[in-house]
Amino acid sequence: QQQVKQSPQSLIVQKGGISIINCAYENTAFDYFPWYQQFPGKGPALLIAIRPDVSEKKEGRFTISFNKSAKQFSLHIMDSQPGDSATYFCAATSGSRLTFGEGTQLTVNP
Amino acid sequence: GAVVSQHPSWVICKSGTSVKIECRSLDFQATTMFWYRQFPKQSLMLMATSNEGSKATYEQGVEKDKFLINHASLTLSTLTVTSAHPEDSSFYICSAPIVAPNYGYTFGSGTRLTVV
């Protein structure tokens, strides 16, 4: 049972544009929501994370927006660059268990 | 800080043989290690959770006799794929929870297993 739904499956953005990836969850026990970036043949790397008591967190060009009542959260990548081309996973934790979304393959065209 | 070193990065083996994948925590003690499997263009699926000094906990549908996990020390966890078959070909990734410098999880770089 997939507890974290992620969309879109793939996304193509022009350089300098904004990339937006959305996730929705069902389990209200989730208490930590990280986003991971994965390049081909590599393990995921933490990009940014948020806790449910915060509605927004920004780190550089990356922003998480969190809507607790709607059980949704999203990643915004501002000024997207070709080097941002990768697969992005949202995730959520309950206790020590990490549940991943299905992933979004982002392509940023030069 | 909080680095997990995973080896090998890739391995090719013949059907019926066994392959061992190691994950070492380099600068912290990993009392817990998570093992994931990732098929091409798919998400990470948790296979099992290992805890130092105790038996691993396997997810439903994962054969514990096929995927042997050993967590003998606070810095080393191993996954052995026994009697490997082509359908076991996948990307295997380990992960450990961390509390510093930031709460979260650190991942190994993954192992590409190809069974021929």
Tab-separated table of C-alpha atoms in Angstrom:
chain	number	residue	atom	x	y	z
A	1	GLN	CA	0.000	0.000	0.000
A	2	GLN	CA	1.503	3.250	-1.172
A	3	GLN	CA	1.045	5.779	1.619
A	4	VAL	CA	2.701	8.699	-0.127
A	5	LYS	CA	1.424	9.698	-3.546
A	6	GLN	CA	3.738	11.767	-5.745
A	7	SER	CA	3.082	13.649	-8.957
A	8	PRO	CA	3.959	14.226	-11.695
A	9	GLN	CA	5.845	11.112	-12.719
A	10	SER	CA	7.999	13.189	-15.030
A	11	LEU	CA	8.563	16.889	-15.516
A	12	ILE	CA	10.345	18.913	-18.165
A	13	VAL	CA	11.272	22.501	-17.370
A	14	GLN	CA	13.266	25.128	-19.184
A	15	LYS	CA	16.369	26.548	-17.570
A	16	GLY	CA	15.446	29.326	-15.208
A	17	GLY	CA	11.908	28.048	-14.717
A	18	ILE	CA	10.187	26.772	-11.607
A	19	SER	CA	9.868	23.043	-11.001
A	20	ILE	CA	6.990	21.949	-8.790
A	21	ILE	CA	6.508	18.447	-7.452
A	22	ASN	CA	3.566	17.486	-5.279
A	23	CYS	CA	2.998	14.807	-2.678
A	24	ALA	CA	0.028	13.718	-0.632
A	25	TYR	CA	-0.122	11.399	2.316
A	26	GLU	CA	-2.725	9.577	4.330
A	27	ASN	CA	-1.053	8.579	7.568
A	28	THR	CA	-1.480	11.356	10.107
A	29	ALA	CA	1.232	9.759	12.232
A	30	PHE	CA	3.889	10.935	9.774
A	31	ASP	CA	6.071	13.486	11.538
A	32	TYR	CA	8.955	14.256	9.195
A	33	PHE	CA	8.821	14.982	5.484
A	34	PRO	CA	12.123	14.935	3.586
A	35	TRP	CA	12.809	15.332	-0.101
A	36	TYR	CA	15.592	13.374	-1.740
A	37	GLN	CA	17.480	13.900	-4.971
A	38	GLN	CA	18.854	10.877	-6.785
A	39	PHE	CA	21.177	10.815	-9.766
A	40	PRO	CA	21.448	7.681	-11.915
A	41	GLY	CA	23.474	4.958	-10.234
A	42	LYS	CA	23.691	6.820	-6.942
A	43	GLY	CA	21.949	6.646	-3.616
A	44	PRO	CA	19.413	9.312	-2.647
A	45	ALA	CA	20.728	12.485	-1.071
A	46	LEU	CA	18.738	14.640	1.312
A	47	LEU	CA	17.691	17.897	-0.296
A	48	ILE	CA	15.461	19.546	2.263
A	49	ALA	CA	13.057	18.429	4.971
A	50	ILE	CA	10.186	19.826	7.001
A	51	ARG	CA	8.208	18.973	10.103
A	52	PRO	CA	4.402	19.299	10.202
A	53	ASP	CA	4.432	22.247	12.580
A	54	VAL	CA	5.945	24.452	9.862
A	55	SER	CA	4.121	25.546	6.704
A	56	GLU	CA	7.128	26.465	4.629
A	57	LYS	CA	10.870	25.960	4.600
A	58	LYS	CA	13.325	27.496	2.186
A	59	GLU	CA	16.929	26.578	1.555
A	60	GLY	CA	18.514	28.378	-1.345
A	61	ARG	CA	16.536	27.628	-4.497
A	62	PHE	CA	14.553	24.846	-2.824
A	63	THR	CA	11.321	25.432	-0.920
A	64	ILE	CA	8.948	23.005	0.755
A	65	SER	CA	5.347	24.067	1.207
A	66	PHE	CA	3.378	22.035	3.704
A	67	ASN	CA	-0.401	21.927	4.154
A	68	LYS	CA	-1.189	19.841	7.187
A	69	SER	CA	-4.979	20.050	6.889
A	70	ALA	CA	-4.883	18.898	3.276
A	71	LYS	CA	-2.133	16.353	4.019
A	72	GLN	CA	-0.125	17.640	1.098
A	73	PHE	CA	3.364	18.976	0.630
A	74	SER	CA	5.300	20.176	-2.358
A	75	LEU	CA	8.805	20.964	-3.525
A	76	HIS	CA	9.505	24.105	-5.504
A	77	ILE	CA	12.808	24.484	-7.315
A	78	MET	CA	13.359	28.076	-8.334
A	79	ASP	CA	15.609	29.071	-11.229
A	80	SER	CA	15.887	25.436	-12.294
A	81	GLN	CA	19.246	24.466	-13.801
A	82	PRO	CA	20.305	21.582	-16.054
A	83	GLY	CA	22.308	20.237	-13.119
A	84	ASP	CA	19.026	19.798	-11.246
A	85	SER	CA	18.038	17.083	-13.720
A	86	ALA	CA	17.545	14.042	-11.508
A	87	THR	CA	14.868	11.946	-9.878
A	88	TYR	CA	13.208	13.486	-6.851
A	89	PHE	CA	11.488	11.531	-4.127
A	90	CYS	CA	9.288	12.846	-1.401
A	91	ALA	CA	9.132	10.786	1.739
A	92	ALA	CA	7.521	10.658	5.134
A	93	THR	CA	8.463	9.032	8.402
A	94	SER	CA	6.522	7.503	11.230
A	95	GLY	CA	8.837	6.402	13.978
A	96	SER	CA	11.975	5.257	12.202
A	97	ARG	CA	10.222	3.957	9.112
A	98	LEU	CA	10.714	6.004	5.939
A	99	THR	CA	8.082	5.726	3.202
A	100	PHE	CA	8.925	7.034	-0.252
A	101	GLY	CA	6.756	8.499	-2.955
A	102	GLU	CA	6.919	7.056	-6.458
A	103	GLY	CA	9.465	9.583	-7.689
A	104	THR	CA	9.533	12.370	-10.270
A	105	GLN	CA	12.048	12.425	-13.075
A	106	LEU	CA	12.957	16.065	-13.639
A	107	THR	CA	14.608	17.224	-16.840
A	108	VAL	CA	15.782	20.811	-17.089
A	109	ASN	CA	16.494	21.814	-20.662
A	110	PRO	CA	19.275	24.325	-21.314
B	1	GLY	CA	29.596	13.888	8.607
B	2	ALA	CA	27.234	10.904	8.921
B	3	VAL	CA	28.509	8.988	5.925
B	4	VAL	CA	27.581	5.430	5.021
B	5	SER	CA	30.079	3.740	2.728
B	6	GLN	CA	28.588	0.992	0.563
B	7	HIS	CA	30.575	-1.606	-1.380
B	8	PRO	CA	30.766	-2.820	-4.009
B	9	SER	CA	29.214	-0.169	-6.229
B	10	TRP	CA	28.467	-2.783	-8.831
B	11	VAL	CA	28.777	-6.540	-9.134
B	12	ILE	CA	28.039	-9.134	-11.779
B	13	CYS	CA	27.570	-12.713	-10.673
B	14	LYS	CA	26.419	-15.991	-12.122
B	15	SER	CA	23.078	-17.537	-11.280
B	16	GLY	CA	23.261	-19.691	-8.199
B	17	THR	CA	26.122	-17.853	-6.556
B	18	SER	CA	26.001	-15.587	-3.520
B	19	VAL	CA	26.903	-11.943	-3.306
B	20	LYS	CA	27.685	-9.882	-0.220
B	21	ILE	CA	27.064	-6.160	0.007
B	22	GLU	CA	28.613	-4.160	2.842
B	23	CYS	CA	27.576	-0.905	4.415
B	24	ARG	CA	29.840	0.827	6.907
B	25	SER	CA	29.066	3.896	8.937
B	26	LEU	CA	32.266	5.914	8.796
B	27	ASP	CA	31.864	8.596	11.445
B	28	PHE	CA	28.953	7.513	13.564
B	29	GLN	CA	27.491	4.408	15.116
B	30	ALA	CA	24.635	2.888	13.172
B	31	THR	CA	22.553	0.815	15.535
B	32	THR	CA	19.964	0.450	12.787
B	33	MET	CA	20.413	-0.061	9.058
B	34	PHE	CA	17.675	-0.135	6.475
B	35	TRP	CA	18.071	-2.110	3.256
B	36	TYR	CA	16.197	-1.045	0.140
B	37	ARG	CA	15.834	-2.450	-3.337
B	38	GLN	CA	15.158	-0.227	-6.318
B	39	PHE	CA	14.179	-1.432	-9.759
B	40	PRO	CA	14.740	0.839	-12.794
B	41	LYS	CA	12.527	3.908	-12.811
B	42	GLN	CA	10.864	2.843	-9.586
B	43	SER	CA	10.906	4.001	-6.007
B	44	LEU	CA	12.891	2.539	-3.146
B	45	MET	CA	11.214	-0.410	-1.490
B	46	LEU	CA	12.205	-1.332	2.035
B	47	MET	CA	13.378	-4.922	2.230
B	48	ALA	CA	14.475	-5.249	5.823
B	49	THR	CA	15.648	-3.459	8.922
B	50	SER	CA	18.697	-4.633	10.789
B	51	ASN	CA	19.603	-3.797	14.351
B	52	GLU	CA	23.016	-4.333	15.842
B	53	GLY	CA	23.186	-7.559	17.767
B	54	SER	CA	19.718	-8.828	16.914
B	55	LYS	CA	17.872	-10.494	14.072
B	56	ALA	CA	16.763	-8.437	11.129
B	57	THR	CA	13.121	-7.636	10.525
B	58	TYR	CA	11.974	-8.392	6.997
B	59	GLU	CA	9.165	-6.762	5.082
B	60	GLN	CA	6.284	-8.857	3.878
B	61	GLY	CA	7.173	-10.808	0.782
B	62	VAL	CA	10.939	-10.627	1.283
B	63	GLU	CA	12.560	-14.035	1.684
B	64	LYS	CA	14.762	-13.924	4.755
B	65	ASP	CA	16.636	-17.066	3.741
B	66	LYS	CA	17.498	-15.521	0.409
B	67	PHE	CA	18.490	-12.097	1.657
B	68	LEU	CA	20.677	-12.674	4.687
B	69	ILE	CA	21.346	-9.603	6.779
B	70	ASN	CA	23.987	-9.398	9.445
B	71	HIS	CA	24.553	-6.413	11.706
B	72	ALA	CA	27.385	-7.646	13.855
B	73	SER	CA	28.795	-4.295	14.892
B	74	LEU	CA	27.774	-0.676	15.298
B	75	THR	CA	29.585	0.242	12.101
B	76	LEU	CA	28.929	-2.646	9.740
B	77	SER	CA	25.829	-4.194	8.239
B	78	THR	CA	25.901	-6.711	5.398
B	79	LEU	CA	23.346	-8.035	2.947
B	80	THR	CA	24.058	-11.374	1.291
B	81	VAL	CA	21.986	-12.373	-1.693
B	82	THR	CA	22.118	-16.154	-1.690
B	83	SER	CA	21.609	-18.365	-4.720
B	84	ALA	CA	21.102	-15.297	-6.858
B	85	HIS	CA	18.843	-15.423	-9.896
B	86	PRO	CA	18.389	-12.927	-12.749
B	87	GLU	CA	15.218	-11.578	-11.104
B	88	ASP	CA	17.364	-10.474	-8.151
B	89	SER	CA	19.159	-8.041	-10.433
B	90	SER	CA	18.460	-4.629	-8.961
B	91	PHE	CA	19.934	-1.615	-7.224
B	92	TYR	CA	20.412	-2.242	-3.513
B	93	ILE	CA	20.779	0.688	-1.130
B	94	CYS	CA	21.422	0.852	2.586
B	95	SER	CA	20.432	3.693	4.886
B	96	ALA	CA	20.975	4.612	8.495
B	97	PRO	CA	19.101	7.069	10.701
B	98	ILE	CA	21.117	9.990	11.985
B	99	VAL	CA	20.596	12.708	14.528
B	100	ALA	CA	23.541	14.953	13.708
B	101	PRO	CA	24.320	17.202	12.016
B	102	ASN	CA	20.648	17.051	11.032
B	103	TYR	CA	17.953	14.597	11.992
B	104	GLY	CA	17.182	12.277	9.126
B	105	TYR	CA	18.684	9.426	7.188
B	106	THR	CA	21.911	8.981	5.315
B	107	PHE	CA	22.114	6.645	2.343
B	108	GLY	CA	24.856	4.554	0.874
B	109	SER	CA	25.786	5.063	-2.751
B	110	GLY	CA	24.065	1.862	-3.794
B	111	THR	CA	25.111	-1.451	-5.351
B	112	ARG	CA	24.079	-2.422	-8.848
B	113	LEU	CA	23.675	-6.203	-8.862
B	114	THR	CA	23.449	-7.998	-12.190
B	115	VAL	CA	22.868	-11.734	-12.157
B	116	VAL	CA	23.662	-13.497	-15.431
